[in-house]
Amino acid sequence: MKKVKCLLCPRGCELKEGERGNCRSRMNMGGKLQTLVHGKPCAVHADPIEKKPFYHFLPGSLSYSLATAGCNLHCLYCQNWEISQSNPEDTVNMDMSPEQVVQGAIENNCRSIACTYSEPIIFFEYAADIAKEARKNNILNVWVTAGYINQKPLEEACGFLDAIKVDFKGITEDFYQNVTRGSIGPVMNAIKLIKEKGIWLEI
C-alpha cells in the first residue's frame, strides 16, 4: 500500500498504511489520508470571547468554542494537554455534525464559533465545514491557533475565517524547538500571511 504525505503543517508527515501523523488525528487508511476527528469534538462550551482570548473582536459576546483531540505541537507547559496530547479514541467525544455545532451556537446566543483549546489546524476539514455552515446563519468564525501551518491551507482558511488569534509561544528558534517541538519560521510566515489577507489578527 502506498505512503501518503500530509500537507497541512510543516511536519510533512509521510505515513505508511495504518500510521498516524504527529498530530495523532490523521491516518493513512487504504492509501488515503483520513481525518479521525471530523464530527467528534471532545470539548464544547459557550465561553466569553475574551477567554479565547480575543480582546478587541466582538467584545462582550459569547463564542461557541470547541476542540477535538490532538495537536501538531507538543508544548511542555500546555494547559490543555489532556486533549491536545491524546489520541481521539482516548478522549470522551461527542457526535456533532457541523449543522449541530451551529445550532448549539444559536441556542446559546453566540455571535461566533471558535475552534480553540487544542489546535484547529489538525481538525481542518471539520473546522472548514463548520465555518461554511456558520456563514449561512450569520455567525462569525474564529480560530485560536499556534500558527504552525503551511501556506496553502492557511490561505484556504483565510477564506472562511473572520478572526485569528495566534498563540505566539516565544521569540527564538531554540525556544520553539526545545519547548514546543516545532519551529518559529512557519509561525512568523503565518502571521505575515494572515495580516496580508486582511483577517482580524490578535497575537
Coordinates of C-alpha atoms in Angstrom, one line a residue:
M1 CA 0.0 0.0 0.0
K2 CA 1.3 3.4 -0.9
K3 CA 2.6 6.1 1.5
V4 CA 0.7 9.3 1.8
K5 CA 2.1 12.7 2.8
C6 CA 0.2 15.3 4.9
L7 CA 0.5 18.8 3.5
L8 CA -1.3 20.7 6.4
C9 CA 1.7 21.6 8.5
P10 CA 5.5 21.9 8.2
R11 CA 6.0 18.5 9.7
G12 CA 5.0 16.9 6.3
C13 CA 4.3 13.5 7.8
E14 CA 4.8 10.6 5.4
L15 CA 2.6 7.8 6.5
K16 CA 2.6 4.1 5.7
E17 CA -0.7 2.2 5.8
G18 CA -2.2 2.5 9.3
E19 CA 0.2 5.1 10.5
R20 CA -0.8 8.3 12.2
G21 CA 0.6 11.7 11.8
N22 CA 2.5 13.6 14.6
C23 CA -0.8 15.2 15.5
R24 CA -2.5 11.8 16.2
S25 CA -5.6 12.9 14.3
R26 CA -4.8 11.9 10.7
M27 CA -4.1 8.4 9.4
N28 CA -3.2 6.6 6.2
M29 CA -6.3 4.4 5.6
G30 CA -6.2 2.4 2.4
G31 CA -3.7 4.7 0.7
K32 CA -5.7 7.9 1.5
L33 CA -5.1 10.4 4.3
Q34 CA -8.1 10.5 6.5
T35 CA -9.1 12.6 9.5
L36 CA -10.1 10.7 12.6
V37 CA -11.9 13.6 14.3
H38 CA -14.5 15.0 11.9
G39 CA -17.7 15.5 13.9
K40 CA -16.1 14.3 17.1
P41 CA -15.3 17.2 19.4
C42 CA -14.1 16.4 22.9
A43 CA -14.8 19.8 24.3
V44 CA -17.7 22.2 23.6
H45 CA -18.5 25.3 25.7
A46 CA -20.2 28.7 25.3
D47 CA -17.4 31.0 26.5
P48 CA -16.9 34.7 26.7
I49 CA -14.8 35.5 23.7
E50 CA -12.3 37.2 26.0
K51 CA -11.5 33.8 27.3
K52 CA -10.1 32.7 23.9
P53 CA -8.5 35.3 24.4
F54 CA -9.9 37.9 21.9
Y55 CA -9.9 41.3 23.5
H56 CA -10.9 43.5 20.5
F57 CA -13.1 41.3 18.4
L58 CA -16.8 41.1 19.3
P59 CA -16.0 42.2 22.9
G60 CA -18.7 41.2 25.5
S61 CA -20.1 38.4 23.3
L62 CA -20.2 34.7 23.7
S63 CA -18.3 32.3 21.4
Y64 CA -19.3 28.7 20.9
S65 CA -16.0 27.0 21.5
L66 CA -14.9 23.5 20.5
A67 CA -11.9 21.3 20.1
T68 CA -11.0 17.8 19.0
A69 CA -8.2 15.6 20.4
G70 CA -4.6 16.1 19.0
C71 CA -2.1 18.9 18.2
N72 CA 0.8 19.3 15.9
L73 CA 2.9 20.9 18.6
H74 CA 3.9 19.5 22.0
C75 CA 4.4 22.4 24.3
L76 CA 5.9 21.4 27.6
Y77 CA 3.6 23.8 29.5
C78 CA 0.3 23.0 27.6
Q79 CA -2.7 23.7 29.9
N80 CA -5.0 21.5 27.7
W81 CA -2.5 18.6 27.4
E82 CA -5.2 16.1 28.4
I83 CA -6.9 16.6 25.0
S84 CA -4.1 18.1 22.9
Q85 CA -1.7 15.2 23.6
S86 CA -4.2 12.4 23.3
N87 CA -5.4 10.1 20.6
P88 CA -9.0 10.7 19.6
E89 CA -10.1 7.3 20.9
D90 CA -8.7 8.2 24.3
T91 CA -10.9 11.3 24.9
V92 CA -14.6 11.5 25.7
N93 CA -16.1 12.6 22.4
M94 CA -19.5 13.9 21.2
D95 CA -21.1 13.2 17.9
M96 CA -21.7 16.7 16.5
S97 CA -22.2 17.5 12.8
P98 CA -21.3 21.0 11.6
E99 CA -25.0 21.7 11.5
Q100 CA -25.4 20.7 15.1
V101 CA -22.5 22.9 16.1
V102 CA -24.1 25.9 14.5
Q103 CA -27.4 25.0 16.2
G104 CA -25.6 24.9 19.5
A105 CA -24.2 28.4 18.8
I106 CA -27.6 29.7 18.0
E107 CA -29.2 28.2 21.1
N108 CA -26.5 29.7 23.3
N109 CA -26.8 33.2 21.8
C110 CA -23.2 33.0 20.5
R111 CA -22.2 35.5 17.8
S112 CA -19.2 33.4 16.8
I113 CA -17.8 29.9 16.7
A114 CA -14.3 29.4 18.0
C115 CA -12.0 26.4 17.1
T116 CA -9.8 26.5 20.2
Y117 CA -8.5 24.6 23.2
S118 CA -6.3 22.2 21.1
E119 CA -5.3 23.1 17.5
P120 CA -7.8 23.8 14.7
I121 CA -5.2 23.1 12.1
I122 CA -5.4 19.4 12.9
F123 CA -9.2 19.3 12.5
F124 CA -9.1 21.4 9.4
E125 CA -11.8 19.7 7.4
Y126 CA -14.2 19.8 10.4
A127 CA -13.4 23.4 11.1
A128 CA -13.9 24.3 7.5
D129 CA -17.3 22.6 7.3
I130 CA -18.4 24.3 10.5
A131 CA -17.4 27.7 9.2
K132 CA -19.3 27.2 5.9
E133 CA -22.4 26.3 7.8
A134 CA -22.0 29.2 10.2
R135 CA -21.8 31.7 7.4
K136 CA -25.2 30.6 6.2
N137 CA -26.5 31.6 9.7
N138 CA -24.6 34.9 10.0
I139 CA -22.3 33.5 12.7
L140 CA -18.7 34.6 12.6
N141 CA -15.8 32.1 12.6
V142 CA -12.6 32.4 14.7
W143 CA -9.5 30.3 15.3
V144 CA -7.2 30.2 18.2
T145 CA -4.1 28.6 16.8
A146 CA -0.3 28.2 17.2
G147 CA 0.0 29.1 13.6
Y148 CA 2.1 26.1 12.7
I149 CA 0.6 25.6 9.3
N150 CA 1.6 25.5 5.6
Q151 CA 0.8 28.4 3.3
K152 CA -1.7 26.8 1.1
P153 CA -4.1 25.5 3.8
L154 CA -3.7 28.8 5.6
E155 CA -4.8 30.7 2.5
E156 CA -7.8 28.4 2.3
A157 CA -8.6 29.0 6.0
C158 CA -8.4 32.8 5.5
G159 CA -11.3 32.4 3.0
F160 CA -13.7 31.2 5.7
L161 CA -12.4 32.9 8.9
D162 CA -13.2 36.3 10.3
A163 CA -10.6 36.5 13.0
I164 CA -7.5 34.5 14.1
K165 CA -5.7 34.7 17.4
V166 CA -2.1 33.3 17.0
D167 CA -0.8 31.9 20.3
F168 CA 2.8 33.0 19.7
K169 CA 4.9 30.8 22.0
G170 CA 8.3 32.6 22.1
I171 CA 10.7 34.7 20.2
T172 CA 13.6 32.3 19.5
E173 CA 14.1 29.2 17.4
D174 CA 15.7 27.5 20.4
F175 CA 12.6 28.1 22.4
Y176 CA 10.3 26.7 19.8
Q177 CA 12.5 23.6 19.3
N178 CA 13.1 22.9 22.9
V179 CA 9.7 23.8 24.4
T180 CA 7.1 23.3 21.6
R181 CA 9.0 20.7 19.4
G182 CA 8.3 22.9 16.5
S183 CA 10.0 25.8 14.6
I184 CA 9.4 29.6 14.7
G185 CA 9.8 30.2 10.9
P186 CA 6.4 28.9 9.8
V187 CA 4.6 30.7 12.6
M188 CA 6.2 34.0 11.6
N189 CA 5.2 33.4 7.9
A190 CA 1.7 32.6 9.0
I191 CA 1.3 35.8 11.0
K192 CA 2.5 37.8 7.9
L193 CA 0.1 36.0 5.6
I194 CA -2.9 36.5 7.9
K195 CA -2.1 40.2 8.1
E196 CA -1.7 40.4 4.3
K197 CA -5.1 38.7 3.8
G198 CA -6.8 41.3 5.9
I199 CA -8.1 38.9 8.5
W200 CA -8.6 40.3 12.0
L201 CA -5.4 39.2 13.8
E202 CA -4.6 39.2 17.5
I203 CA -1.4 37.9 19.0

